[in-house]
Structure formats: structure tokens, C-alpha cells
XYZ file of C-alpha atoms in Angstrom:
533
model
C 43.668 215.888 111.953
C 42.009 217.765 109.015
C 41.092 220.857 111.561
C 44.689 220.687 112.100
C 45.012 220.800 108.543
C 43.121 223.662 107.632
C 44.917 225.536 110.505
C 48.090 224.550 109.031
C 46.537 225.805 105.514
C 45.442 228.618 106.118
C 48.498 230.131 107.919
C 46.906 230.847 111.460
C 49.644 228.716 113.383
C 53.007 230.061 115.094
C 56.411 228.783 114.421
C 59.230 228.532 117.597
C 63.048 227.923 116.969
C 65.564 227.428 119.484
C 69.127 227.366 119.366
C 69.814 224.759 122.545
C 73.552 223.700 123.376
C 73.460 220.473 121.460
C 69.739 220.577 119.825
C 68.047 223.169 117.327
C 64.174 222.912 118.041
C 61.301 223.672 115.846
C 57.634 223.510 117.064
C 54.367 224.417 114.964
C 51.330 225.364 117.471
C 47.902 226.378 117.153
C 45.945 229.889 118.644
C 45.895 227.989 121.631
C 49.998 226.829 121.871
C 48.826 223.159 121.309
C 51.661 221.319 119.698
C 50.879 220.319 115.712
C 54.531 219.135 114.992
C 57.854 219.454 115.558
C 61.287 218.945 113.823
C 64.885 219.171 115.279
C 68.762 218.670 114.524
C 71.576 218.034 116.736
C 74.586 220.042 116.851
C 78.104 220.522 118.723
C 79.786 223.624 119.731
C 83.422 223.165 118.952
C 86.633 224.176 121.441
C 89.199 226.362 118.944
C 92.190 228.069 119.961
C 90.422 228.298 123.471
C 87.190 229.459 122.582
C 83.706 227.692 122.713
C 82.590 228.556 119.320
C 79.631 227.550 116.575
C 80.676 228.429 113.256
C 78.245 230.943 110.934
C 77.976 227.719 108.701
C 76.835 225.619 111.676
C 74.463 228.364 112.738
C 72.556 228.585 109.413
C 72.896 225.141 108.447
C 71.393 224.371 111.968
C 68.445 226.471 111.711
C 67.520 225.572 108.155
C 67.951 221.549 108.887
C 65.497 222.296 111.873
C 63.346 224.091 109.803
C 63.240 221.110 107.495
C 62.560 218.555 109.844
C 59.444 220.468 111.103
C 58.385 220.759 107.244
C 58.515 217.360 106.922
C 56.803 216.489 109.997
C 53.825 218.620 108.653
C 53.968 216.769 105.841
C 54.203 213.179 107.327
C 51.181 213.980 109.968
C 49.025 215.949 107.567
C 49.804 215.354 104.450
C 49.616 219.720 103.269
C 52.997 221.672 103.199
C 54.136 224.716 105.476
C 53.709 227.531 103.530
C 52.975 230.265 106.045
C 52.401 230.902 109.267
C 50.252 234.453 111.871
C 53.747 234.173 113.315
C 57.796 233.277 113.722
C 59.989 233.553 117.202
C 63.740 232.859 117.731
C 65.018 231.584 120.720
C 68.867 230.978 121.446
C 71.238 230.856 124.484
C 71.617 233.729 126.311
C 74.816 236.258 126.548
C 78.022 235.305 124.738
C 79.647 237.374 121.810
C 78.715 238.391 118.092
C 80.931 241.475 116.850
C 80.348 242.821 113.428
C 81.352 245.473 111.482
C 79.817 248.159 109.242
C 79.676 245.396 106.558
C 77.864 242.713 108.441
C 81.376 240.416 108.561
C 82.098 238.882 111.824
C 84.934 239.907 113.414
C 85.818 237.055 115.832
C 84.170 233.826 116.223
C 81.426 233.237 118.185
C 82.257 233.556 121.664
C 79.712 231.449 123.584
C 78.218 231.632 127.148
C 80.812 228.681 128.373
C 83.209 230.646 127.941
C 84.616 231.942 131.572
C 87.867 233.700 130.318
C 86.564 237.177 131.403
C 86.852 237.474 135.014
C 88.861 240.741 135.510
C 86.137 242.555 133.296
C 83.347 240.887 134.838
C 84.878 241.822 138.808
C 85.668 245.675 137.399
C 82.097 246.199 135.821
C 80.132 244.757 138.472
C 82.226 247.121 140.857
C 81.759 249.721 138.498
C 77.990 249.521 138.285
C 77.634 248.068 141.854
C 75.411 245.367 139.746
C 76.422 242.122 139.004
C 77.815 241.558 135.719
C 78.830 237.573 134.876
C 81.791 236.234 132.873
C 79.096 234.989 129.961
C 77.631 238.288 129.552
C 77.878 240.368 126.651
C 79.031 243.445 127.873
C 82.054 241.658 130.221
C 83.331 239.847 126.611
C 83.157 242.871 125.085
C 85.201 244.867 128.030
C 87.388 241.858 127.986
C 88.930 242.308 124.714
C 89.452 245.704 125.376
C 91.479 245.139 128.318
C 93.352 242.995 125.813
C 93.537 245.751 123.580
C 92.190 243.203 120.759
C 92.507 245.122 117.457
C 88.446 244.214 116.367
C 86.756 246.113 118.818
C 87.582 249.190 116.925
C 85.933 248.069 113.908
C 82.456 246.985 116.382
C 79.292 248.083 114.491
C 76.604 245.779 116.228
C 77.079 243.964 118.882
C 74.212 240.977 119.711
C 74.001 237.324 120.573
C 73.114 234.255 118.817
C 68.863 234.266 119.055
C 69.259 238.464 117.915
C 71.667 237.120 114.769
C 69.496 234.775 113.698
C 66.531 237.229 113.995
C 68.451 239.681 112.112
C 69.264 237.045 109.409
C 65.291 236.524 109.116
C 63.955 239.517 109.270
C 67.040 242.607 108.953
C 65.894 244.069 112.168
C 68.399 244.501 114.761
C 66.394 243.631 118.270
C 66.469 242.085 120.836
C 63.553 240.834 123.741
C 63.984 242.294 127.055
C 64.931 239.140 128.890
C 67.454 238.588 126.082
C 68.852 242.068 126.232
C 69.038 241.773 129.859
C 71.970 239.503 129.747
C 74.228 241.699 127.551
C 73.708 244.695 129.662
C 72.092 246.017 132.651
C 68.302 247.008 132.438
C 66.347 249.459 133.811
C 62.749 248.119 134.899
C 61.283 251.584 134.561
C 62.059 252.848 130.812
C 62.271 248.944 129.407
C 65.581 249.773 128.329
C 69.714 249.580 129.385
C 70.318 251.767 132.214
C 71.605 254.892 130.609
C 73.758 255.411 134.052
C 75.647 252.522 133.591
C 75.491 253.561 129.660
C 77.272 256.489 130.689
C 79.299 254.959 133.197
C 81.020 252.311 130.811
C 81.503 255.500 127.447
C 83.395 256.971 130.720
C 85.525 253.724 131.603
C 86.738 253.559 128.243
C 87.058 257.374 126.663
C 91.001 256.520 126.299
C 90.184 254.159 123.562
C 88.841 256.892 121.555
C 86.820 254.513 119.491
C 84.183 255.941 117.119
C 81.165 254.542 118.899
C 79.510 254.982 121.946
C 77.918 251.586 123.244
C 74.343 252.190 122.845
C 75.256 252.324 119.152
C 76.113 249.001 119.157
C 73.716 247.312 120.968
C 70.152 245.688 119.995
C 67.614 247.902 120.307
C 65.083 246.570 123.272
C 61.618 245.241 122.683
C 59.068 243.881 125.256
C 56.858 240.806 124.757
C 53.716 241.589 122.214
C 55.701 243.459 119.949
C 56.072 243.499 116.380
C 59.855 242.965 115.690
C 60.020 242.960 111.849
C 58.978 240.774 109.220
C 60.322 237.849 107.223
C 62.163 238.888 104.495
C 62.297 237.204 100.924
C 65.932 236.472 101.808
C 64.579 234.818 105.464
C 62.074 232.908 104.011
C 64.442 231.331 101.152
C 67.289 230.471 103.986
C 64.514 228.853 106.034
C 63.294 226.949 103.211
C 65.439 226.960 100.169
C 62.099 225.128 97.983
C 61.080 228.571 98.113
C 57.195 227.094 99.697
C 57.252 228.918 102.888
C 55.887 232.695 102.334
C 57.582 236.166 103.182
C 55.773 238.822 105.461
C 55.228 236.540 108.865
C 55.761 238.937 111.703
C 58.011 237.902 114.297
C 58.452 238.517 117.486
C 61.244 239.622 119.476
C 64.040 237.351 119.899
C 64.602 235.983 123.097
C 67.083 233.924 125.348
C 66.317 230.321 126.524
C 65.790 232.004 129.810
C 63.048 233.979 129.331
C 61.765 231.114 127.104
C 61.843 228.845 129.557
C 59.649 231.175 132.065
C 57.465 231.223 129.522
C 57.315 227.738 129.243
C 56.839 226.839 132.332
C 53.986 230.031 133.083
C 56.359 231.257 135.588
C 56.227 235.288 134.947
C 54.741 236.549 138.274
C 55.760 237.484 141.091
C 56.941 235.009 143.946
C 56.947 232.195 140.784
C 59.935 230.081 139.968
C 61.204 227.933 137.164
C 64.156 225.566 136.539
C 65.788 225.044 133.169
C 68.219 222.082 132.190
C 69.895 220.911 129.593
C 73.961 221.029 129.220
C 73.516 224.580 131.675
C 71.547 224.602 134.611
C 69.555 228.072 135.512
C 66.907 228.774 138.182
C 64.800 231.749 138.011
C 62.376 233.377 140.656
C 60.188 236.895 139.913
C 61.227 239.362 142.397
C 58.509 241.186 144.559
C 60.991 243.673 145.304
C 65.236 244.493 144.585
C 67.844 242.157 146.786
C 69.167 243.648 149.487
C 73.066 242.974 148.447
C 75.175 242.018 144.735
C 75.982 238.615 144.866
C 78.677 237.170 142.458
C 76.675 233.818 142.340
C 73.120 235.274 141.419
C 72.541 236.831 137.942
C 69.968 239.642 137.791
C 67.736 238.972 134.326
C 64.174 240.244 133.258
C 60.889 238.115 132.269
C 59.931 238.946 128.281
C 57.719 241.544 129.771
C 60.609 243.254 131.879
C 59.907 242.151 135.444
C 63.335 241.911 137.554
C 64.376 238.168 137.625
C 66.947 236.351 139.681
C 69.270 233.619 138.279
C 71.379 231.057 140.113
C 73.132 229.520 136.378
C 75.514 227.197 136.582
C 77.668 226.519 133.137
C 77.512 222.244 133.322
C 74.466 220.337 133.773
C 73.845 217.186 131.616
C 76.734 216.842 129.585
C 78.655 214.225 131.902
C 75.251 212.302 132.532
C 74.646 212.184 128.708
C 78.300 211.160 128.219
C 77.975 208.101 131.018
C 74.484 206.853 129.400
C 75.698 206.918 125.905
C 78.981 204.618 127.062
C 76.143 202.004 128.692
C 74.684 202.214 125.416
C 77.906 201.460 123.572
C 78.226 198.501 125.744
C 74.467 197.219 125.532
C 75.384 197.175 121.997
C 78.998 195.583 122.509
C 76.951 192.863 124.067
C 74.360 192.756 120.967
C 71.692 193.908 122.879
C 69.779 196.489 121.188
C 68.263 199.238 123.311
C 66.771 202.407 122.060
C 68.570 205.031 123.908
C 65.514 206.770 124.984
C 65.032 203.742 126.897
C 68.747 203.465 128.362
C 67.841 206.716 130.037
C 64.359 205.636 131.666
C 65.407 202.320 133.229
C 69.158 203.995 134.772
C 67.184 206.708 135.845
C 64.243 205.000 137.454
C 67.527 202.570 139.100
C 68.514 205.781 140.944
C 66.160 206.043 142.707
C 66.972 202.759 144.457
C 70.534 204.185 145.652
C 71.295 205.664 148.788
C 69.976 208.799 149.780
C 73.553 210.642 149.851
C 74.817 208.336 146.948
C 76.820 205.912 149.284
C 79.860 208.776 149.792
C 80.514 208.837 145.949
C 80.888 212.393 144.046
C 81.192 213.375 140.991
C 81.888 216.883 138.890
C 80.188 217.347 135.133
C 82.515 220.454 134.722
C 83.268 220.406 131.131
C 83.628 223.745 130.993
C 84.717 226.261 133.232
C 82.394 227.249 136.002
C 82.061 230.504 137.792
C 79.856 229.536 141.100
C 82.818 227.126 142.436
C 85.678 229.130 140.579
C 86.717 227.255 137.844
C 88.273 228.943 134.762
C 88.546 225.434 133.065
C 86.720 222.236 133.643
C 87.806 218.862 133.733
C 84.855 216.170 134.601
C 85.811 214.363 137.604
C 84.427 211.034 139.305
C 85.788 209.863 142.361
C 84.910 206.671 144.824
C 86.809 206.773 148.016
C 87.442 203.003 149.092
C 85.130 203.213 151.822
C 82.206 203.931 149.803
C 79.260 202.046 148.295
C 80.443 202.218 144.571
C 77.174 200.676 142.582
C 75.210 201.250 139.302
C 72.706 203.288 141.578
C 74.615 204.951 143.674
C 76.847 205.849 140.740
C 73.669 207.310 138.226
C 72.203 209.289 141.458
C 75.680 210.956 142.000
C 75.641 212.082 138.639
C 72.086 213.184 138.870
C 72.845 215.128 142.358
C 75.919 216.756 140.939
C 73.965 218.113 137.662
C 72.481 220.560 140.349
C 75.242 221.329 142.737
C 76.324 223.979 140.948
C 73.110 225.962 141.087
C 71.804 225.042 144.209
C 74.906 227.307 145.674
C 73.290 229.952 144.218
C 69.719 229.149 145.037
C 70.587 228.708 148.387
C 71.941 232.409 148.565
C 68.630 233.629 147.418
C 66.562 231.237 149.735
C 68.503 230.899 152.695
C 70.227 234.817 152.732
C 67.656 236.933 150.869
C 64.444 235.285 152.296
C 63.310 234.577 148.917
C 59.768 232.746 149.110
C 58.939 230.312 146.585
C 56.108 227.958 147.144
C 56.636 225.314 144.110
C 58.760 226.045 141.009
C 58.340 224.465 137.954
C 61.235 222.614 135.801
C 61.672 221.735 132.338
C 63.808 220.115 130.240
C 64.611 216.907 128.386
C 66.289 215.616 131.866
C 61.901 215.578 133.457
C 61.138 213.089 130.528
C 61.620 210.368 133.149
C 58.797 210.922 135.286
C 59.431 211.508 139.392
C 63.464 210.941 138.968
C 65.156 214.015 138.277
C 62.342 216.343 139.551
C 62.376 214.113 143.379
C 66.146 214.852 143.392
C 65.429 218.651 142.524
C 62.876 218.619 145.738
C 64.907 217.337 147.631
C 68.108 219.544 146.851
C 66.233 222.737 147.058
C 63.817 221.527 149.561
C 60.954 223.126 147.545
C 57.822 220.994 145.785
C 58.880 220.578 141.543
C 56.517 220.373 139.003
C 56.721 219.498 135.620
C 54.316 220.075 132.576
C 53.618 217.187 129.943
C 55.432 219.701 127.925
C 58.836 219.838 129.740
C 60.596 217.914 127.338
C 59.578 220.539 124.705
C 60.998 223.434 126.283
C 62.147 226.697 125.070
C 60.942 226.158 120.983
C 57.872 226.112 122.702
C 58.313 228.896 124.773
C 59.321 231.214 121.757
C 56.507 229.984 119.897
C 54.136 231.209 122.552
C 56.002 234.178 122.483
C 54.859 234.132 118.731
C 51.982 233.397 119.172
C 50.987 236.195 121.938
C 51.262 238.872 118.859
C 47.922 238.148 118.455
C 46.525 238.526 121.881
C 48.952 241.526 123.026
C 46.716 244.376 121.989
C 43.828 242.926 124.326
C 45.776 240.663 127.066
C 48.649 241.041 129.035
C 51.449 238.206 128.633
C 50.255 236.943 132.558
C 46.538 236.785 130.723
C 47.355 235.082 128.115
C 49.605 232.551 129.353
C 46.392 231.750 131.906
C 43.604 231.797 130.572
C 44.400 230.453 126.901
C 47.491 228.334 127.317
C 47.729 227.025 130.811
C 44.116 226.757 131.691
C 43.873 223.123 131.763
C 47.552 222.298 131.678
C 48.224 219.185 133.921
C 51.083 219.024 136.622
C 53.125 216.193 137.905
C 54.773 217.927 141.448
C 57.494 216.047 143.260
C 57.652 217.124 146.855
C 60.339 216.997 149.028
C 61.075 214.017 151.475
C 63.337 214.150 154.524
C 65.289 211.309 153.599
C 66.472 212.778 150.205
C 66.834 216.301 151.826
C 69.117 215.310 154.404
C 70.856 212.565 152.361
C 71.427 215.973 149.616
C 72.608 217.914 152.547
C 75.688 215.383 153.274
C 76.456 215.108 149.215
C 76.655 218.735 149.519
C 79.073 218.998 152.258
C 81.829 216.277 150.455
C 80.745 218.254 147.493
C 82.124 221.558 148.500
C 85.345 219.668 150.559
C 86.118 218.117 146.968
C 86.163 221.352 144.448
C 89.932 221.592 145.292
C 90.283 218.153 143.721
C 88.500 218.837 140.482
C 90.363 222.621 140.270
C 93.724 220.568 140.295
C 92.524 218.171 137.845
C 91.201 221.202 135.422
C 94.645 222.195 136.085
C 96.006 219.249 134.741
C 93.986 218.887 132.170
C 94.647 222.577 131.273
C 98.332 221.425 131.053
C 97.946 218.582 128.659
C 96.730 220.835 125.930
């Protein structure tokens, strides 16, 4: 504790935020990405005249509430306040939309990743660039409202996401990571940069417009992992910390998406490595040894924080539907005046699943909330069905849920396995869903047929990843990021690896098959549902 201290004192720590889905992270770690303390606040996005959105309020509220709770988690455990720190990184969710103009207003709300209301720009750019673009990226929003001949985009002076805002709030530098800027627009593994073809290729597509910028005008400038991207300004430092304690002048480093965060996380930057993300989205990632061999609507293509060529099978819903069913067993536990921490709730349903049959006893189930692109939806509409001649019980019915979290993806994984010849000998998976020991990570094994592992740290995520990221300023003029991941914070890291059983494989197989038969079901009920509003 008082080395910790003294660390802590003396400013030679490294500060990670994340912007999650429904949870702003803050972590504090040491030289060697130990965890000293933590801090977080929950938030919502909200649904607005159609549009996923968090409000500018929300987004600075959020990050200085976070902020707050790690300050006061320093000063509960070590009794010293945070008054500096070698280092600051932002982390956020990838792609999505934040126009402003020459006078730093924003011109629409926040158009998120869930939002899947771009397919005709996303089918003509990845035609276009013969490179897939998705509905959530950047550059398909921003296409999209000019196919809809939205009056803003004329008025478009920056274009970024939500990790590069908040970096910009902190530190005025307009920047983005590599794996970040790799979901707004195409990159080019060779110069670390967009792909000035396609550059040149979209200024073409839209020369009628006659707007006054070209789009490399607009867009973050690119940064790779282990470098300097600004400073904290006096006006960062007193939105972070309105007591005015915590010290301008911390370098930060590049801002980066929850993707790239969660390689990091999970030490899953070289080649032939894989790594699973989950929380309300689903994403896997595997480093390329060399390009695919075909564009593939269902696979995103991404880059590591140090620019390596990624593959992504995302899927838009993940644990929202299986948080929504826990929290309503809560409610009743409570009904019933039994009191049960929540935490708990999840542990003892989970560890139940396991006792349900291997193809959940011909139930299914769909967490679409939102729209998702792998299975076609424009809208989503969460959907549980138990034919009569099923076996409809509390484990069957918490494995469904657990099995359909990773439907989604797995039809993308399976594209990169099964047609691309992708090897992957063991991925590793993080997220809040792995707190559970050997639940959610047997199911994974079993649906991708691959050995899981998961970290102690998997419930900490990307805040930790993005304080690595920090962190690695100091190392980067001597180490590479593969370096220093190994040999300072993964040297003596301790797996828990799930492999895959016949029995859940096969019983995953047969979910998968009534799976697939079922999306018309859920697209009329997203229909419906679409109606009603």
C-alpha cells in the first residue's frame, strides 16, 4: 500500500478511460499495468427521432463522474489524492458519427455504431472501393446523409468519433489511433494512413456536391501506438476534475476504439492471435498473416494500435437481452423479499446453464435490440420463442440466451474459419460476461470450436487496455508494442482456457441450424415492432 502510494504521489502511474455502451471505465495502473484503482458510472444511450444517440451533456458528464469515482477510489485505498499522472488514454466505441463545424458546434446528434440506417451507402462504397465498408462506419454515415442531401454536411469541418472527441476535449488535438481510424475509413498498412486511392476515389464520387472540403480535411489525423498525441490542457484537466487537484501537461496517447483496446487487453496483436470482446456488441478479431482472398459483407477489415491488418466478425447485440432477463429475476427475488446482490443473480443462473441441454432443449431466442447487419435486420425487436414440443426450463432458458449472445458473430467467424482457412489456435475473450468462471467462455468453445481463455483481468477490459496504451509512451522509444505487452505486462499473467467438448459443439451446431430457420420470425416481429412506433 504505501509503495502504491508513493507511485500514486509522485505521478509515475497511467490513467485509462473508456466510453463502453452502458459503462464509463476508469483504471489507475502502475509501470507495470498492475491495477491501483478504479472508478466507473453507468450510462444509457437514448433512441430519438430514430437515432441511437448520447447527448454532449451525457458525454462530459460521463467522463467527469468516472473520473471522480477513480479519485475517490485513490482516496479510499490510499488515503493521497490524484494529482497527476506519466500518462492519460481514451478509449470509446468504435465508428459512428460526430460532425462539427468551423466553430466546434455539433451539427447533428451523435450518431452511434447501432445505428444500421445506412445500407445503400455502405453497399455503394464497398463496391466502390472493392473493400468492405459497414453500416456503423464513419465514412458510410457520412455518405449517407449525402445521399439524403442533409443540409449539415456542407457546413462539415471535422469529422471523428466519440474516443477522438473526448481526446480533443482533453487535450485540443484532433487524432485519432490507427485501429480507431481504421473504422471511419479504409487504411493503408504501408504509409499508416487512409488509403489515398480510395481518398481520391470518394472526392470523385461526390464532386457534384461542390462542397468546400475534400475528405482528408475532415478527418483525424492518424497516429500509431507509442506516440505522443498532445497534452492535457488547463481546460482538460479542470473538466476532468473540476477541484482543480489533478495537474495539466500529462501526455496522452492516441485515442483508440474498444477494439483495438480490447486486443490490447487481451495481448492479442500478432499474427495468427485472436481475441473476443463482449459487452452489449459482440466483436471477434484475428491478426492476419496475409490479405483475404475475397470482400465479405459479414467480416470487417480493422487494424491493431500498431497498424497490423485485423479481421472482425461484429455483431451489433450481445448482452443487452441477457442483462434485461437477469435484472427481471432480480426484481422478483426482491418481490419475494429475498435480497440478492445482483452480482450474485448472475453467478448462480449462469453456473445453472450449464446444467441445460446441450442444444438448449429446441428453445431460441434473439437479443436484437437494435438492428443487425450479419442476419439483415434494419430494426431489432428481441424475440423468445418455445415451440410446444420443447424443454422450456430455467436452464435451458439462461443457456439459450447465452448461445444466442454469439450467434450473430459466429456467422461471421465461421466465414473466416471455415471459407478463408483462417488458423487460430486459442483466442482469448474478455468482458464483464467471463466474470463467471467456465460458463460463458465453455459456450464460446464450443460455438467456435476453438480453446477460450480468459485473463483475471477480463472483467476490466478496454479502460485497461487504453491505459496500457498509456502507459507504453514510456517504453515506445526502446520496445515495440509486441515487447512490451510480453515481457512487462503479460509475463506472468495467469489463464483460465475453456476447451471445446463434443457434446456442446454438436449440441451448438443444432441451435444454429433453428437459429438461422427462425431470423424470418424475428424480421417480422422488428417489423411489427417498427410499426407500433
Amino acid at each position: 500500500m504505501q509503495s502504491n502510494k508513493a507511485l500514486i504521489d509522485s505521478g509515475d502511474t497511467a490513467i485509462g478511460i473508456e466510453f463502453g455502451s452502458t459503462r464509463i471505465k476508469a483504471v489507475l495502473v502502475d509501470q507495470q499495468g498492475n491495477i491501483l484503482a478504479s472508478g466507473g458510472v453507468n450510462w444509457e444511450n437514448q433512441f430519438i427521432d430514430g437515432i441511437w444517440t448520447y447527448s454532449q451533456q451525457a458525454i462530459r458528464q460521463g467522463l467527469q463522474q468516472a473520473y471522480q469515482a477513480l479519485a475517490q477510489s485513490v482516496r479510499q485505498q490510499y488515503h493521497t489524492n490524484l494529482t497527476s499522472a506519466r500518462a492519460i488514454g481514451i478509449s470509446g466505441m468504435m465508428h459512428g458519427y460526430l460532425p462539427f463545424d468551423s466553430q466546434n458546434n455539433l451539427l447533428v446528434p451523435f450518431r452511434t455504431w447501432r445505428n444500421n440506417f445506412t445500407a445503400e451507402s455502405s453497399q455503394k462504397l464497398t463496391a466502390l472501393f472493392n473493400y468492405p465498408i459497414p453500416q456503423r462506419w464513419s465514412i458510410a454515415h457520412l455518405y449517407q446523409a449525402i445521399l439524403r442531401r442533409e443540409a449539415h454536411v456542407a457546413h462539415i469541418d471535422y469529422l471523428t468519433t466519440l474516443a477522438g472527441y473526448v481526446h480533443w476535449l482533453l487535450s485540443g488535438e484532433k487524432v485519432l489511433g490507427i485501429g480507431e481510424a481504421s473504422g471511419m475509413f479504409p487504411i493503408d498498412p504501408h504509409t499508416q494512413s487512409y488509403q489515398q486511392s480510395m481518398l481520391d476515389d470518394f472526392d470523385k464520387l461526390i464532386a457534384a456536391q461542390n462542397y468546400r472540403w475534400k475528405i482528408k480535411q475532415i478527418l483525424p489525423r492518424v497516429l500509431v501506438a507509442g506516440q505522443c498525441a498532445g497534452c492535457l490542457t488547463d481546460a482538460g484537466a479542470r473538466l476532468l476534475d473540476p477541484s482543480g487537484q489533478l495537474q495539466a501537461g500529462i501526455k496522452m496517447c492516441p485515442p483508440e476504439g474498444d477494439a483495438g483496446t480490447g486486443m490490447v487487453a487481451t495481448n492479442s496483436i500478432r499474427e495468427t492471435t485472436g481475441n473476443i470482446s463482449v459487452g452489449t456488441s459482440a466483436f471477434a478479431m484475428v491478426v492476419l498473416e496475409k490479405a483475404l482472398s475475397n470482400v465479405y459483407e459479414q467480416l470487417d477489415m480493422v487494424t491493431t494500435p500498431a497498424g497490423k491488418p485485423v479481421a472482425m466478425a461484429h455483431a451489433n447485440n450481445c448482452t443487452s437481452d441477457i442483462n434485461a432477463w437477469i435484472a427481471l429475476f432480480h426484481q422478483t427475488l426482491t418481490v419475494f423479499g429475498v435480497k440478492a446482490d445482483i452480482d450474485q443473480v448472475y453467478e448462480t443462473l449462469f453456473l445453472h446453464a450449464l446444467e441445460g441441454d446441450a442444444d438448449c432443449g429446441g428453445l431460441l431466442s434473439y437479443g436484437f435490440y437494435s438492428g443487425e447487419h450479419n442476419v439483415g435486420l434494419t430494426a431489432g425487436c428481441p424475440t423468445f420463442m418455445h415451440p410446444a414440443n420443447s424443454r422450456f426450463n430455467l436452464a435451458n432458458f439462461i443457456r439459450v440466451h447465452l448461445y444466442s449472445a454469439f450467434g450473430a458473430m459466429k456467422l461471421g467467424m465461421d466465414i473466416l474459419m471455415q471459407r478463408e482457412n483462417v488458423a487460430v489456435t486459442q483466442i482469448l475473450a474478455h468482458g464483464g460476461m467471463f466474470k463467471t468462471k467456465q460458463v460463458a467462455s465453455h459456450i464460446l468453445a464450443g460455438a467456435l470450436n476453438v480453446p477460450i481463455a480468459v485473463m483475471n483481468t477480463a472483467a476490466e477490459g478496454g479502460a485497461w487496455g487504453i491505459a496500457l496504451l498509456a502507459n507504453y509512451l514510456a517504453y515506445a522509444p526502446a520496445q515495440s508494442l509486441e515487447q512490451y505487452l510480453n515481457e512487462t505486462v503479460f509475463k506472468q499473467t495467469a489463464l483460465s482456457v475453456s476447451r471445446p467438448d463434443s457434446a456442446t459443439a454438436q449440441g451448438y451446431a443444432r441451435f444454429m441450424q433453428r437459429y438461422v430457420r427462425g431470423l424470418p420470425v424475428v424480421q417480422a416481429a422488428a417489423t411489427f415492432s417498427s410499426d407500433q412506433q
